[in-house]
Amino acid sequence: PRLHVSLEERRSSCKHPIASRLFDLMLAKKSNLCVAADLTSLDDVITLAESIGPKIVVLKIHVDILEDFSLTKIMQLKEVARAHEFLLMEDRKFADIANTVQQQFHGGVYRISEWADLITAHPLPGPEMITHMFGDSSSDSRRTCGCVLVLEMSTKNALTNEDYAKEAAKWGLIASDVVTGFVGQSAPQSDFPGWVQFTPGVNSSSVSGDSKGQQYCSPAKAVLERGADIIIVGRGLIKSPDVVATAETYRSEGWAALTQRITNP
Amino acid sequence: PRLHVSLEERRSSCKHPIASRLFDLMLAKKSNLCVAADLTSLDDVITLAESIGPKIVVLKIHVDILEDFSLTKIMQLKEVARAHEFLLMEDRKFADIANTVQQQFHGGVYRISEWADLITAHPLPGPEMITHMFGDSSSDSRRTCGCVLVLEMSTKNALTNEDYAKEAAKWGLIASDVVTGFVGQSAPQSDFPGWVQFTPGVNSSSVSGDSKGQQYCSPAKAVLERGADIIIVGRGLIKSPDVVATAETYRSEGWAALTQRITNP
């Protein structure tokens, strides 16, 4: 039901402010590009974000691979995100009991809830983690940060099979006050237009994956065959000699595929 | 096959040095107690570890909930672990593609591989993550740190069902050069005596769980009915007014149950 609906119409059905914001950004920037900034220096992430900021709608990071993390620096990155209008996604892949996840989200050295617009979580521990991960019902974070559920992974022989993804998608829809979308490799049968599908492992190169189980897919295939609304590009971009030109290529290919899917159902 | 085998015999079938070491500690300390030190101050974790150190064989932490983390302090905790002879387990629950997990394990602010004896991982991303998480085959970490696979979770409606656990257990056995055991709520049918089962959610109180999906189980039930070799006690101990006395109670109950299971099959 979601795949051929206009972004404007989908925006109007959003139940989470971060999802509405994401649709606004996509429409304004004509972009459905998320870059996975898997660098080990936060200074380098900031430099990358400053250069490709205008092309992207989401920058995805792994805070726990950054050698030089500090709250001051992450707030600098947040400023770049504000200036260039993209969302900051922490790809933490929470996967513990709710009592622990709450502390991992709000506390520790990283204080993820103070800067992340989007946070990934595995539905593995059960539905109670999803509803409780941000804290109690009065927690501000429930509206300032959107949960992105990992329904399917892109790796070989991942245990996120059809039954797994189906059950978790059901929970995500019930928890639509906190869930803004999902990570997937295919569109769930009963998905909700106000949700956003993120698809990782997007890479235009001719290689099929890395040597450690990751499998790649082109932007067009991700959008047209797998239901991606947002394409996540990592090594295909950050390792390229001209990241701005590469970002523009992925932006235009991804956006063309999304427009085609919506207008030619 | 594992449940009624003596610890001495199981020790001799270990394929990972950390598993052998754990059996040695259990036999020497007459303890199968792991304490989940879910405190938000590393100073407090160190104080706790100094007091209960003689009673436990493993101390489990979540490094990313510690407000005052520093490499210097974690090395102090490591010293306490050496002095009192217990292993340090980082309950990171890795659940990403291998390329990312390697960086999360070795890098960032935490440098987990420099201090953790045991590390938890979800098999969700597939078998390649397990074999590649420590780095290439020459990486020292493959022998200095043992992977503990989370086959089953203790939360309500967790998606770690029987098929999931069975498939993942199979992968774990294939990767026995890095896997030292598993987290589970039941003994897998074809488990290997050189593996250690860790069972969380152990609590002697009369309450059945927390309000966020966690479910509790007594030490005797964990060992006799669910196949636990090591019981993981968290809030039942760290929130008690006398942690040393409580640790002794859990140690003696857990050990008595394990001895009973082995000697009265």
Coordinates of C-alpha atoms in Angstrom, one line a residue:
Chain A
P1 CA 0.0 0.0 0.0
R2 CA 2.9 2.3 0.7
L3 CA 5.0 1.8 -2.4
H4 CA 3.0 3.8 -5.0
V5 CA 1.7 6.5 -2.7
S6 CA 3.0 10.1 -3.1
L7 CA 5.4 11.4 -0.5
E8 CA 3.0 14.3 0.3
E9 CA 0.2 11.9 1.1
R10 CA 2.5 9.6 3.1
R11 CA 3.7 12.7 5.1
S12 CA 0.1 13.4 6.1
S13 CA -0.3 9.9 7.5
C14 CA 2.8 10.1 9.8
K15 CA 2.2 9.4 13.5
H16 CA 5.7 10.5 14.5
P17 CA 7.1 14.0 14.1
I18 CA 10.5 12.7 12.9
A19 CA 8.9 10.8 10.1
S20 CA 7.0 13.9 9.0
R21 CA 10.2 15.9 9.1
L22 CA 12.0 13.2 7.0
F23 CA 9.3 13.4 4.3
D24 CA 9.6 17.2 4.3
L25 CA 13.4 16.9 3.8
M26 CA 13.1 14.4 1.1
L27 CA 10.6 16.6 -0.8
A28 CA 12.7 19.8 -0.3
K29 CA 16.0 18.2 -1.2
K30 CA 14.8 15.7 -3.8
S31 CA 16.9 13.2 -2.0
N32 CA 16.3 9.8 -0.5
L33 CA 20.0 9.3 0.3
C34 CA 21.3 8.2 3.7
V35 CA 25.1 8.0 4.0
A36 CA 26.6 5.5 6.4
A37 CA 29.6 7.6 7.7
D38 CA 31.5 4.6 9.1
L39 CA 34.7 6.5 9.8
T40 CA 36.7 6.1 13.1
S41 CA 37.3 9.9 13.6
L42 CA 34.4 12.2 14.5
D43 CA 36.4 15.1 13.0
D44 CA 36.4 13.2 9.7
V45 CA 32.7 12.6 10.0
I46 CA 32.1 16.3 10.5
T47 CA 34.2 17.2 7.5
L48 CA 32.3 14.6 5.4
A49 CA 29.0 15.9 6.7
E50 CA 29.9 19.5 5.8
S51 CA 30.7 18.5 2.2
I52 CA 27.8 16.1 1.4
G53 CA 25.2 17.6 3.7
P54 CA 23.2 19.3 0.9
K55 CA 22.8 15.9 -0.9
I56 CA 21.6 13.8 1.9
V57 CA 18.5 13.5 4.2
V58 CA 20.1 11.3 6.9
L59 CA 23.6 10.7 8.1
K60 CA 24.1 7.4 9.8
I61 CA 26.9 6.9 12.3
H62 CA 28.2 4.2 14.7
V63 CA 29.1 6.3 17.8
D64 CA 31.0 3.5 19.3
I65 CA 33.7 3.2 16.6
L66 CA 34.7 6.9 17.0
E67 CA 38.2 7.1 18.6
D68 CA 37.8 10.9 19.3
F69 CA 34.2 11.0 20.6
S70 CA 33.2 13.9 22.8
L71 CA 29.9 15.4 23.6
T72 CA 31.2 18.8 22.3
K73 CA 32.2 17.3 19.0
I74 CA 28.9 15.4 18.5
M75 CA 27.1 18.7 19.2
Q76 CA 29.2 20.2 16.4
L77 CA 28.0 17.5 14.1
K78 CA 24.4 18.2 15.2
E79 CA 25.0 21.8 14.2
V80 CA 26.1 20.7 10.7
A81 CA 22.9 18.6 10.5
R82 CA 20.8 21.6 11.4
A83 CA 22.6 23.9 9.0
H84 CA 22.4 21.4 6.0
E85 CA 19.0 20.0 7.1
F86 CA 19.6 16.3 7.5
L87 CA 18.8 13.9 10.3
L88 CA 21.4 12.2 12.5
M89 CA 20.9 8.4 12.9
E90 CA 22.7 6.4 15.5
D91 CA 22.9 2.9 14.2
R92 CA 23.2 1.3 17.7
K93 CA 21.0 -1.7 17.0
F94 CA 19.7 -1.9 20.5
A95 CA 19.0 -5.6 21.4
D96 CA 18.7 -5.9 25.1
I97 CA 16.0 -5.9 27.8
A98 CA 14.2 -2.6 28.1
N99 CA 15.7 -1.7 31.5
T100 CA 19.2 -1.9 30.0
V101 CA 18.3 -0.2 26.7
Q102 CA 16.8 2.8 28.5
Q103 CA 20.2 3.3 30.2
Q104 CA 22.2 2.7 27.0
F105 CA 20.0 5.3 25.2
H106 CA 20.0 8.1 27.8
G107 CA 23.2 7.5 29.8
G108 CA 26.8 6.5 29.6
V109 CA 29.5 8.5 27.9
Y110 CA 27.4 8.9 24.7
R111 CA 24.1 10.2 25.9
I112 CA 22.5 9.2 22.6
S113 CA 19.1 10.7 23.4
E114 CA 20.6 14.2 23.5
W115 CA 21.6 14.2 19.9
A116 CA 20.1 11.4 17.8
D117 CA 17.1 12.0 15.6
L118 CA 16.8 8.4 14.7
I119 CA 18.0 5.3 16.5
T120 CA 18.0 1.7 15.3
A121 CA 16.8 -1.3 17.4
H122 CA 16.4 -5.0 16.8
P123 CA 12.9 -6.2 17.8
L124 CA 14.6 -9.5 19.0
P125 CA 14.0 -8.9 22.7
G126 CA 10.2 -8.6 22.2
P127 CA 7.6 -5.8 22.0
E128 CA 8.1 -4.5 25.5
M129 CA 11.6 -3.2 24.6
I130 CA 10.1 -1.1 21.8
T131 CA 7.5 0.5 23.9
H132 CA 9.8 1.1 26.9
M133 CA 13.1 1.9 25.2
F134 CA 12.7 5.7 25.4
G135 CA 11.6 5.7 29.0
D136 CA 8.1 6.2 30.3
S137 CA 5.2 7.8 28.4
S138 CA 6.1 11.3 29.5
S139 CA 9.7 11.1 28.2
D140 CA 10.4 13.9 25.6
S141 CA 12.6 11.5 23.7
R142 CA 9.5 9.7 22.4
R143 CA 8.9 12.6 20.1
T144 CA 12.4 14.0 19.5
C145 CA 13.9 10.6 18.4
G146 CA 12.4 8.0 16.2
C147 CA 12.9 4.3 16.5
V148 CA 13.9 2.5 13.4
L149 CA 13.2 -1.2 13.7
V150 CA 15.6 -3.6 12.0
L151 CA 13.2 -6.1 10.4
E152 CA 15.7 -7.7 8.0
M153 CA 19.5 -7.6 7.7
S154 CA 21.5 -7.6 4.5
T155 CA 24.0 -10.2 5.5
K156 CA 24.2 -13.8 4.3
N157 CA 22.0 -16.3 6.2
A158 CA 20.8 -13.6 8.6
L159 CA 18.2 -15.1 11.0
T160 CA 15.7 -12.2 10.3
N161 CA 13.5 -14.5 8.2
E162 CA 9.9 -13.8 6.9
D163 CA 8.2 -14.8 10.2
Y164 CA 10.6 -12.7 12.2
A165 CA 10.0 -9.6 10.1
K166 CA 6.3 -10.1 10.0
E167 CA 5.8 -10.4 13.7
A168 CA 8.1 -7.5 14.4
A169 CA 6.4 -5.3 11.8
K170 CA 3.1 -5.9 13.7
W171 CA 4.7 -4.8 17.0
G172 CA 6.1 -1.7 15.3
L173 CA 2.7 -0.7 14.0
I174 CA 1.3 -1.0 17.5
A175 CA 4.1 1.1 18.9
S176 CA 3.6 3.8 16.2
D177 CA 4.0 6.6 18.7
V178 CA 7.8 5.8 18.9
V179 CA 8.5 3.9 15.7
T180 CA 9.2 5.9 12.5
G181 CA 10.2 3.2 10.2
F182 CA 12.2 0.1 9.6
V183 CA 15.4 -1.3 8.1
G184 CA 14.5 -3.9 5.5
Q185 CA 15.4 -5.7 2.3
S186 CA 11.7 -6.1 1.2
A187 CA 8.5 -4.3 1.8
P188 CA 6.3 -5.9 4.5
Q189 CA 2.9 -7.0 3.2
S190 CA 0.9 -4.8 5.6
D191 CA 3.0 -1.8 5.9
F192 CA 1.9 1.6 6.9
P193 CA 2.3 4.7 4.5
G194 CA 3.6 6.9 7.4
W195 CA 6.5 4.5 7.9
V196 CA 9.8 4.9 6.1
Q197 CA 11.8 1.9 4.8
F198 CA 15.6 2.2 5.1
T199 CA 17.6 -0.3 3.0
P200 CA 21.4 -0.7 3.7
G201 CA 24.0 -2.5 1.6
V202 CA 23.4 -0.1 -1.4
N203 CA 26.5 0.1 -3.6
S204 CA 26.6 0.7 -7.4
S205 CA 29.9 -1.1 -7.9
S206 CA 30.1 -4.4 -9.7
V207 CA 31.2 -6.3 -6.6
S208 CA 28.5 -8.3 -4.9
G209 CA 29.6 -7.7 -1.3
D210 CA 32.5 -7.7 1.1
S211 CA 34.4 -10.8 2.3
K212 CA 32.6 -11.0 5.6
G213 CA 29.0 -11.7 4.6
Q214 CA 27.7 -8.3 3.5
Q215 CA 25.8 -8.3 0.3
Y216 CA 25.4 -5.3 -2.0
C217 CA 22.5 -4.0 -4.1
S218 CA 22.2 -1.1 -6.6
P219 CA 20.1 2.0 -5.8
A220 CA 17.5 1.2 -8.5
K221 CA 17.1 -2.4 -7.3
A222 CA 16.8 -1.3 -3.7
V223 CA 14.0 1.1 -4.5
L224 CA 12.2 -0.7 -7.3
E225 CA 12.5 -4.3 -6.2
R226 CA 13.0 -4.1 -2.5
G227 CA 10.8 -1.3 -1.4
A228 CA 13.4 1.1 -0.1
D229 CA 12.3 4.7 0.6
I230 CA 15.7 5.6 1.8
I231 CA 18.9 4.0 0.4
I232 CA 21.8 3.6 2.8
V233 CA 25.2 3.9 1.0
G234 CA 28.4 3.3 3.0
R235 CA 31.7 2.1 1.6
G236 CA 30.5 2.9 -2.0
L237 CA 30.6 6.6 -1.0
I238 CA 33.0 7.2 1.8
K239 CA 35.8 5.3 0.1
S240 CA 35.3 7.2 -3.2
P241 CA 37.9 9.8 -4.3
D242 CA 35.3 12.5 -4.8
V243 CA 32.6 12.1 -2.1
V244 CA 30.5 15.1 -3.3
A245 CA 30.3 13.9 -6.9
T246 CA 29.5 10.4 -5.7
A247 CA 26.9 11.6 -3.3
E248 CA 25.2 13.5 -6.2
T249 CA 25.2 10.3 -8.3
Y250 CA 23.6 8.3 -5.6
R251 CA 21.1 11.1 -4.8
S252 CA 20.0 11.4 -8.4
E253 CA 19.9 7.6 -9.0
G254 CA 18.0 7.0 -5.8
W255 CA 15.5 9.9 -6.3
A256 CA 14.9 8.9 -10.0
A257 CA 14.1 5.4 -8.9
L258 CA 11.7 6.6 -6.1
T259 CA 9.9 9.0 -8.5
Q260 CA 9.6 6.2 -11.0
R261 CA 8.1 3.8 -8.5
I262 CA 5.5 6.3 -7.3
T263 CA 4.5 7.6 -10.7
N264 CA 4.5 4.4 -12.7
P265 CA 3.0 1.8 -10.4
Chain B
P1 CA 24.9 -34.7 26.9
R2 CA 26.5 -31.8 28.9
L3 CA 24.1 -31.6 31.8
H4 CA 25.3 -34.5 33.9
V5 CA 29.0 -34.5 33.0
S6 CA 31.5 -33.5 35.7
L7 CA 33.1 -30.1 35.4
E8 CA 36.6 -31.7 35.3
E9 CA 35.6 -33.8 32.3
R10 CA 33.9 -30.8 30.6
R11 CA 37.1 -28.8 31.2
S12 CA 39.1 -31.3 29.3
S13 CA 36.9 -31.0 26.2
C14 CA 37.1 -27.2 26.0
K15 CA 38.3 -25.8 22.6
H16 CA 38.7 -22.3 23.9
P17 CA 41.2 -21.2 26.6
I18 CA 38.7 -18.9 28.2
A19 CA 36.2 -21.8 28.7
S20 CA 38.9 -23.9 30.3
R21 CA 39.8 -21.0 32.6
L22 CA 36.2 -20.6 33.5
F23 CA 35.8 -24.3 34.5
D24 CA 39.1 -24.0 36.6
L25 CA 37.6 -21.0 38.4
M26 CA 34.3 -22.7 39.0
L27 CA 36.0 -25.7 40.5
A28 CA 38.5 -23.7 42.6
K29 CA 35.9 -21.2 44.0
K30 CA 32.9 -23.6 44.1
S31 CA 30.9 -21.0 42.4
N32 CA 28.8 -20.7 39.3
L33 CA 27.8 -17.1 40.0
C34 CA 27.9 -14.3 37.5
V35 CA 26.9 -10.9 38.8
A36 CA 25.4 -8.4 36.4
A37 CA 26.9 -5.2 37.7
D38 CA 24.4 -2.9 36.1
L39 CA 25.5 0.3 37.8
T40 CA 26.1 3.6 36.1
S41 CA 29.3 4.5 37.9
L42 CA 32.5 2.5 37.1
D43 CA 33.8 3.5 40.6
D44 CA 30.8 1.8 42.1
V45 CA 31.4 -1.3 39.9
I46 CA 35.0 -1.5 41.2
T47 CA 33.8 -1.2 44.8
L48 CA 31.2 -3.9 44.2
A49 CA 33.8 -6.1 42.5
E50 CA 36.2 -5.8 45.4
S51 CA 33.6 -6.9 47.9
I52 CA 32.0 -9.8 46.0
G53 CA 35.0 -10.8 44.0
P54 CA 35.7 -14.0 46.0
K55 CA 32.2 -15.3 45.5
I56 CA 31.9 -14.9 41.7
V57 CA 33.4 -16.4 38.6
V58 CA 32.2 -13.7 36.2
L59 CA 31.4 -10.1 36.5
K60 CA 29.1 -8.9 33.7
I61 CA 29.0 -5.2 32.8
H62 CA 27.4 -2.9 30.2
V63 CA 30.3 -0.5 29.4
D64 CA 28.0 1.9 27.6
I65 CA 25.9 2.8 30.7
L66 CA 28.9 4.0 32.7
E67 CA 28.9 7.7 33.1
D68 CA 32.6 7.9 34.3
F69 CA 34.2 5.4 31.9
S70 CA 37.9 5.7 31.2
L71 CA 40.5 3.2 30.0
T72 CA 42.4 3.8 33.2
K73 CA 39.5 2.9 35.4
I74 CA 38.5 -0.2 33.4
M75 CA 42.1 -1.4 33.8
Q76 CA 41.7 -0.9 37.5
L77 CA 38.6 -3.2 37.3
K78 CA 40.7 -5.7 35.3
E79 CA 43.2 -5.7 38.1
V80 CA 40.5 -6.5 40.7
A81 CA 39.4 -9.3 38.4
R82 CA 42.9 -10.7 38.3
A83 CA 43.4 -10.3 42.1
H84 CA 40.0 -12.0 42.9
E85 CA 40.1 -14.4 40.0
F86 CA 37.0 -13.8 38.0
L87 CA 36.4 -13.1 34.4
L88 CA 35.1 -9.8 33.0
M89 CA 32.2 -10.1 30.6
E90 CA 31.1 -7.1 28.4
D91 CA 27.5 -7.7 27.6
R92 CA 27.6 -5.7 24.4
K93 CA 25.2 -8.0 22.5
F94 CA 26.9 -7.3 19.1
A95 CA 24.3 -7.5 16.3
D96 CA 25.7 -5.9 13.2
I97 CA 27.6 -6.9 10.1
A98 CA 31.1 -8.3 10.7
N99 CA 32.9 -5.2 9.3
T100 CA 31.1 -3.0 11.9
V101 CA 31.4 -5.4 14.8
Q102 CA 35.2 -5.7 14.3
Q103 CA 35.4 -1.9 14.8
Q104 CA 33.1 -1.9 17.7
F105 CA 35.1 -4.6 19.4
H106 CA 38.6 -3.2 18.9
G107 CA 38.0 0.5 18.5
G108 CA 36.2 3.5 19.7
V109 CA 36.4 5.0 23.2
Y110 CA 35.9 1.6 24.9
R111 CA 38.5 -0.7 23.2
I112 CA 36.6 -3.7 24.5
S113 CA 39.1 -6.2 23.1
E114 CA 41.8 -4.8 25.4
W115 CA 40.0 -5.8 28.6
A116 CA 37.0 -8.1 28.1
D117 CA 37.5 -11.9 28.7
L118 CA 34.0 -12.6 27.4
I119 CA 31.8 -10.7 25.0
T120 CA 28.2 -11.4 24.1
A121 CA 26.9 -11.4 20.6
H122 CA 23.5 -12.1 18.9
P123 CA 23.8 -14.6 16.1
L124 CA 21.1 -12.6 14.2
P125 CA 23.3 -11.2 11.5
G126 CA 24.4 -14.7 10.4
P127 CA 27.4 -17.1 10.8
E128 CA 29.9 -14.8 9.1
M129 CA 29.7 -12.3 12.0
I130 CA 30.6 -15.0 14.5
T131 CA 33.7 -16.1 12.6
H132 CA 34.9 -12.6 11.7
M133 CA 34.0 -10.5 14.7
F134 CA 37.4 -10.8 16.4
G135 CA 39.3 -9.9 13.2
D136 CA 41.2 -12.2 11.0
S137 CA 42.5 -15.7 11.9
S138 CA 45.8 -14.3 13.3
S139 CA 44.1 -11.9 15.7
D140 CA 45.2 -12.5 19.3
S141 CA 41.7 -11.7 20.5
R142 CA 40.4 -15.0 19.2
R143 CA 42.1 -16.7 22.1
T144 CA 42.1 -13.9 24.8
C145 CA 38.4 -13.2 24.6
G146 CA 35.5 -15.7 24.2
C147 CA 32.3 -15.1 22.3
V148 CA 29.1 -15.9 24.2
L149 CA 26.3 -16.3 21.7
V150 CA 22.8 -15.2 22.8
L151 CA 20.6 -18.1 21.7
E152 CA 17.6 -17.2 23.8
M153 CA 16.5 -14.1 25.7
S154 CA 14.6 -14.0 29.0
T155 CA 12.1 -11.4 27.9
K156 CA 8.4 -11.9 27.2
N157 CA 7.7 -12.8 23.5
A158 CA 11.4 -12.6 22.5
L159 CA 11.9 -13.6 18.9
T160 CA 14.6 -16.1 19.8
N161 CA 12.4 -19.1 19.3
E162 CA 13.4 -22.8 19.0
D163 CA 14.4 -22.7 15.4
Y164 CA 16.4 -19.6 15.9
A165 CA 18.3 -21.0 18.8
K166 CA 18.9 -24.3 17.1
E167 CA 20.3 -22.8 13.9
A168 CA 22.5 -20.4 15.9
A169 CA 23.8 -23.2 18.2
K170 CA 24.9 -25.1 15.0
W171 CA 26.9 -22.1 13.8
G172 CA 28.4 -21.7 17.3
L173 CA 29.7 -25.2 17.3
I174 CA 31.3 -24.7 13.9
A175 CA 33.0 -21.6 15.2
S176 CA 34.2 -23.3 18.3
D177 CA 37.6 -21.6 18.0
V178 CA 36.0 -18.4 19.1
V179 CA 32.7 -19.4 20.9
T180 CA 33.0 -20.4 24.5
G181 CA 29.4 -20.7 25.4
F182 CA 25.9 -19.3 25.1
V183 CA 23.2 -17.3 26.8
G184 CA 20.1 -19.5 27.0
Q185 CA 16.9 -20.3 28.9
S186 CA 17.1 -24.0 28.0
A187 CA 19.7 -26.5 27.1
P188 CA 20.1 -27.1 23.3
Q189 CA 19.5 -30.7 22.2
S190 CA 23.0 -31.2 20.7
D191 CA 25.2 -29.1 23.0
F192 CA 28.8 -29.6 23.5
P193 CA 30.3 -30.3 26.9
G194 CA 33.1 -27.7 26.4
W195 CA 30.5 -24.9 26.1
V196 CA 29.2 -23.0 29.1
Q197 CA 25.5 -22.0 29.4
F198 CA 24.8 -18.6 31.0
T199 CA 21.3 -18.0 32.2
P200 CA 20.2 -14.4 33.0
G201 CA 17.1 -13.2 34.8
V202 CA 18.0 -15.2 38.0
N203 CA 16.4 -13.7 41.1
S204 CA 15.3 -15.5 44.3
S205 CA 12.6 -12.9 45.1
S206 CA 8.9 -13.7 44.9
V207 CA 8.3 -11.2 42.1
S208 CA 8.0 -12.7 38.6
G209 CA 9.8 -9.9 36.7
D210 CA 10.1 -6.2 36.1
S211 CA 7.4 -4.0 34.6
K212 CA 9.2 -3.9 31.2
G213 CA 9.1 -7.5 30.0
Q214 CA 11.9 -9.1 32.0
Q215 CA 11.0 -12.4 33.6
Y216 CA 12.7 -13.9 36.7
C217 CA 13.7 -17.5 37.7
S218 CA 15.2 -18.9 40.9
P219 CA 18.8 -20.3 40.9
A220 CA 17.6 -23.9 41.4
K221 CA 15.1 -23.7 38.6
A222 CA 17.7 -22.1 36.3
V223 CA 20.3 -24.9 36.9
L224 CA 18.0 -27.9 37.3
E225 CA 15.2 -27.1 34.8
R226 CA 16.8 -24.8 32.3
G227 CA 20.3 -26.1 32.0
A228 CA 22.2 -23.1 33.4
D229 CA 25.9 -23.7 34.2
I230 CA 26.4 -20.1 35.2
I231 CA 23.5 -18.1 36.8
I232 CA 23.4 -14.4 36.1
V233 CA 22.1 -12.4 39.0
G234 CA 21.5 -8.7 38.6
R235 CA 19.0 -6.6 40.5
G236 CA 18.4 -9.4 43.0
L237 CA 22.0 -8.7 44.3
I238 CA 23.1 -5.2 43.4
K239 CA 20.0 -3.7 45.0
S240 CA 20.3 -5.7 48.2
P241 CA 21.4 -4.0 51.4
D242 CA 24.2 -6.5 52.1
V243 CA 25.8 -7.5 48.7
V244 CA 28.4 -9.8 50.2
A245 CA 25.8 -11.9 52.2
T246 CA 23.5 -11.9 49.1
A247 CA 26.4 -13.0 46.9
E248 CA 27.2 -15.9 49.3
T249 CA 23.5 -17.0 49.3
Y250 CA 23.4 -17.0 45.5
R251 CA 26.8 -18.7 45.2
S252 CA 25.8 -21.5 47.6
E253 CA 22.3 -22.0 46.1
G254 CA 23.7 -22.0 42.5
W255 CA 26.6 -24.3 43.4
A256 CA 24.4 -26.8 45.3
A257 CA 22.0 -27.0 42.3
L258 CA 24.8 -27.6 39.9
T259 CA 26.4 -30.3 42.1
Q260 CA 23.0 -31.9 42.5
R261 CA 22.4 -31.9 38.7
I262 CA 25.8 -33.5 38.0
T263 CA 25.7 -36.1 40.8
N264 CA 22.0 -37.1 40.6
P265 CA 21.2 -37.4 36.9

